[in-house]
Amino acid sequence: MGVAAGPLLLVPDNAAPYLRLPMSVRNLESLFEPRSIAVLGASNRAGSVGTVLFRNIILGGYRGVVYPVNPKYESVQGVRAYESVRELDPAPELGVVCTPPATVPGLIGELAEVGAKAVVVITAGLTPEIEEEALAGARAGGLRMLGPNCVGFLTPGARLNCSFAHTDALPGRLAFLSQSGGLTTAVLDWAKSRDIGFSHFVSLGDSLEVHAGDLLDYLSADPNTTAILLYLESITRARSFLSAARAAARTKFVLVIKSGRESEGARAAASHTGALAGADEVYDAAIGRAGMLRVHEIEELFDAVETLALGERPRGDRVAIVSNGGGPGVMATDALVAAGGTLAGLAPETVASLDEVLPSTWSRANPIDIIGDATGDRYASALEIVLDDPGVDAVILLYSPVALVSGEEVARAVARVLDTRPEQPQVLTSWLGGAAAEPGRRILRDAGLPSYETPEQAARAFVDLVRYGRNQSRLMETPSYLAEDPADRDAACGAIGRAIDDGREWLSEIECREVLRAYGIPVVESRLAGTPEEATRIAGEIGFPVALKVVSPDVLHKSDVGGVTLDLDDDEAVLEAWDDMSARLERLRPGARLEGFLVQQMASRPHARELIVGVTTDPVFGPVILFGQGGIAVEVVADRAVELPPLNSSLAESLIGRTRVSRLLEGYRDRPAADIREVCETLVRVSRLVCEIPQLRELDLNPLLADPDGVLVVDVRIRVEPDDRSPGDHLAIRPYPRELVEKVRLDDGRSVVLRPIRPEDEPAHLELFRRLKREDVRFRFFGEVRQMPHQSLARYTQIDYDREMAFIATTETEAGDGETLGVVRAVSDHDNVRAEFAIVVRSDEKGGGLGEALLAKMVRYCADSGVRELVGQVMEGNAAMLGLAAKLGFERERLAGESIVEVRLPLDDVRRGTDAVVS
């Protein structure tokens, strides 16, 4: 790094070994844990919102100062009232507004004027004009605004009930966020009756300023919150929400109920993909991609919390069910299959071993009925044998009450088995019954086993575990929209640009094929013929047999007008087909413009499966990629799955696996398996196409033929619209910024790669920490840090590139694994004016110019991103860092009363290219 000293530390972390939270959490602590509150509209009128809300605050045990503000009263509920917040001294930290709509903007202005930090607007019925004025006033004054049209919030740990709910909330470690006021109070009542407590309970209302994503950011860093529960009706800022959700789901359990499961609004079904990809499926894909878990009922929501908290991630979805009664076993099986789980097949060795310990009347199949008189020892023996079956990923144990043996005895026997087997398949339990079954459930829970009241709950809980594990795996995937292999983007943009310049939405057949060829997607050879004679000539050049397809801008689905004729063997057949289809088009679609016919090579693929790969544009989440079984009956078959781009091969394989046709692609009987790798590659190429070309709105590859020889597109449709956004900016999930990867040469002559960090870098990041000397760790963390747990490493490596940036310096070992030699990271403030950064270099890599290369790259990146100033804090004894900062032009200032120096670099000159060091 040019100076011989320890690794560099900027921005002390203390207990939290990551930089800091996004600015979306600015002033939210003043919202949820204020030291003083002004209730504007507090009242003495029975039944009014102002009356109930003020009473809830003062009777809830809130320890701060509460001011009622209402010019109509001298006192409210025995507390002196004030005419205006301007009379309050000191000024309130939080304002709560429950006054008529027309008064809201003015009151927000007064709160901003006196220095309040946050406001809750309970008032409903604000017109768009009033909303705009209120929002402008809040932003001008730096106020965070919850609402309007909300019930309020509860922070039980602070004994604050800032709501007009009919009851309070018990303290706990769950956070609940709701976009429905009615559901907010219903869940509050439901949870209290079941002794379920909360860290935060928030009614979001209309989310004019504070959005669900902001609260996800806030709660993801709250040490008193272990799980975040969301009730959503809609999402308005998809990229911001998913960015926050992906960050939160890396450290907390995040569970979602999304209402409105039917299609949202009218969607033009001009293409198969547009007709198939329903809004609810897109929400499913987005929730899963963000690492969250979606459930559909309130009770399931809280069951899932318990399951995720107690259960390890299963190694697969194959379940063995062990029961002392046939009925409960069948009930669990039905629920398992309905939820998407799989009943495991028992190995012959397992059946033989069970024969030795079970009565001869046992079921000899899965579910395993060990008979109603089963003792604890019989349960234990059967469980041991089933756990050893390699085809079993999880076991659901069911106990129905009998007089011969108690549920406690069976529970203790099960707990003893699992106590001696720390590594075994996941085990879930259901002790059926009411109060009599509870002691057994308590024993199981104390042993760390999830336990449920019904077999159906246990089965659904297992499938939730599987889905959550898969979603967490998808969360780790951060694909680039730039693939390794080259693509001719200019050629594709040229074809699309011609259509847009001509005022056309749909590309011609020839233009569609230009786009596919530019991205290396195999497409059957096709040429446009303007006359019958030209068609026969092209057919002879391509080679018989051929297909003839009508080309008309007024016909999207050719089969609707009989516009396709296949297997034409000679010139005469081509001429006859031309005449027949021309006449049919004139009869069925009078006035349709006929531009000619496409002469297409017949794709002779007798073992091929017909697939569909498509793209549609969702109004909330933007581009969506669809995969499924194709052909002319694609809507009837309705076998499809959707995913948000960008995709890599892992995500493409997961997308394929969520369809029924995936099993057919594996081959059966005399049908050989298709080349799945080529199908995945096609999905990745389509993903790259849609990521790089924002103008693309819809795409259909249908059918896409897949067989052992690869894939081939037979028919394609592409719809486009003008769009001046840059590649990637139109996506709900920002891709891995591969364009920022570069190779540099250090002072000692070695070449290293500087690139943005990825989730896969976690092991190498841990090794970097382990190879820091003790003094270097002190420089990095402003104190002693002996361990780097997974949660901390995840915060370092699983970043959202919209929120922060981290560049690592990496090289390759002899084994081919990447080593992390150093890292620099930066987070900008809410307005992207000021960014704070930190940098660390491995102890044995000092003196080679690595630190300078990393910091210079971050300076360039921040300057290009519009940041005005780069700042950091350095321990006074870290001479190497101070020297490097001086070399790169940083100004320095010692912080008063501390042995810390703040270094600052204005970036305006860097943007103008006048800084020789970093240009």
PDB file of C-alpha atoms in Angstrom, residues 102 283 292 371 509 522 532 558 569 575 578 598 645 650 676 686 706 751 796 801 817 855:
ATOM      1  CA  ALA A 102     -56.982  20.390   5.754  1.00  0.00           C
ATOM      2  CA  TYR A 283     -45.078 -11.355  -5.891  1.00  0.00           C
ATOM      3  CA  MET A 292     -38.380 -14.129   2.771  1.00  0.00           C
ATOM      4  CA  ILE A 371     -49.815 -49.276  16.045  1.00  0.00           C
ATOM      5  CA  GLU A 509     -40.145 -11.986 -37.611  1.00  0.00           C
ATOM      6  CA  PRO A 522     -30.327 -20.876 -31.332  1.00  0.00           C
ATOM      7  CA  PRO A 532     -44.657 -17.078 -54.127  1.00  0.00           C
ATOM      8  CA  LYS A 558     -50.721 -17.105 -36.497  1.00  0.00           C
ATOM      9  CA  ASP A 569     -42.083 -31.182 -49.412  1.00  0.00           C
ATOM     10  CA  LEU A 575     -47.267 -22.440 -53.848  1.00  0.00           C
ATOM     11  CA  TRP A 578     -49.258 -19.630 -50.122  1.00  0.00           C
ATOM     12  CA  LEU A 598     -41.762 -16.703 -43.586  1.00  0.00           C
ATOM     13  CA  PRO A 645     -33.830 -11.199 -13.513  1.00  0.00           C
ATOM     14  CA  SER A 650     -28.181 -21.848 -10.467  1.00  0.00           C
ATOM     15  CA  ILE A 676     -30.858 -29.306 -19.257  1.00  0.00           C
ATOM     16  CA  VAL A 686     -32.637 -14.303 -22.208  1.00  0.00           C
ATOM     17  CA  ALA A 706     -35.328 -29.189 -26.073  1.00  0.00           C
ATOM     18  CA  SER A 751      -1.290  -8.452 -10.692  1.00  0.00           C
ATOM     19  CA  TYR A 796     -19.821  -7.738   5.015  1.00  0.00           C
ATOM     20  CA  TYR A 801     -24.935  -2.550  -4.521  1.00  0.00           C
ATOM     21  CA  ASP A 817      -9.335 -20.645  -4.921  1.00  0.00           C
ATOM     22  CA  LEU A 855      -8.683   3.353  -1.895  1.00  0.00           C
TER      23      LEU A 855
END
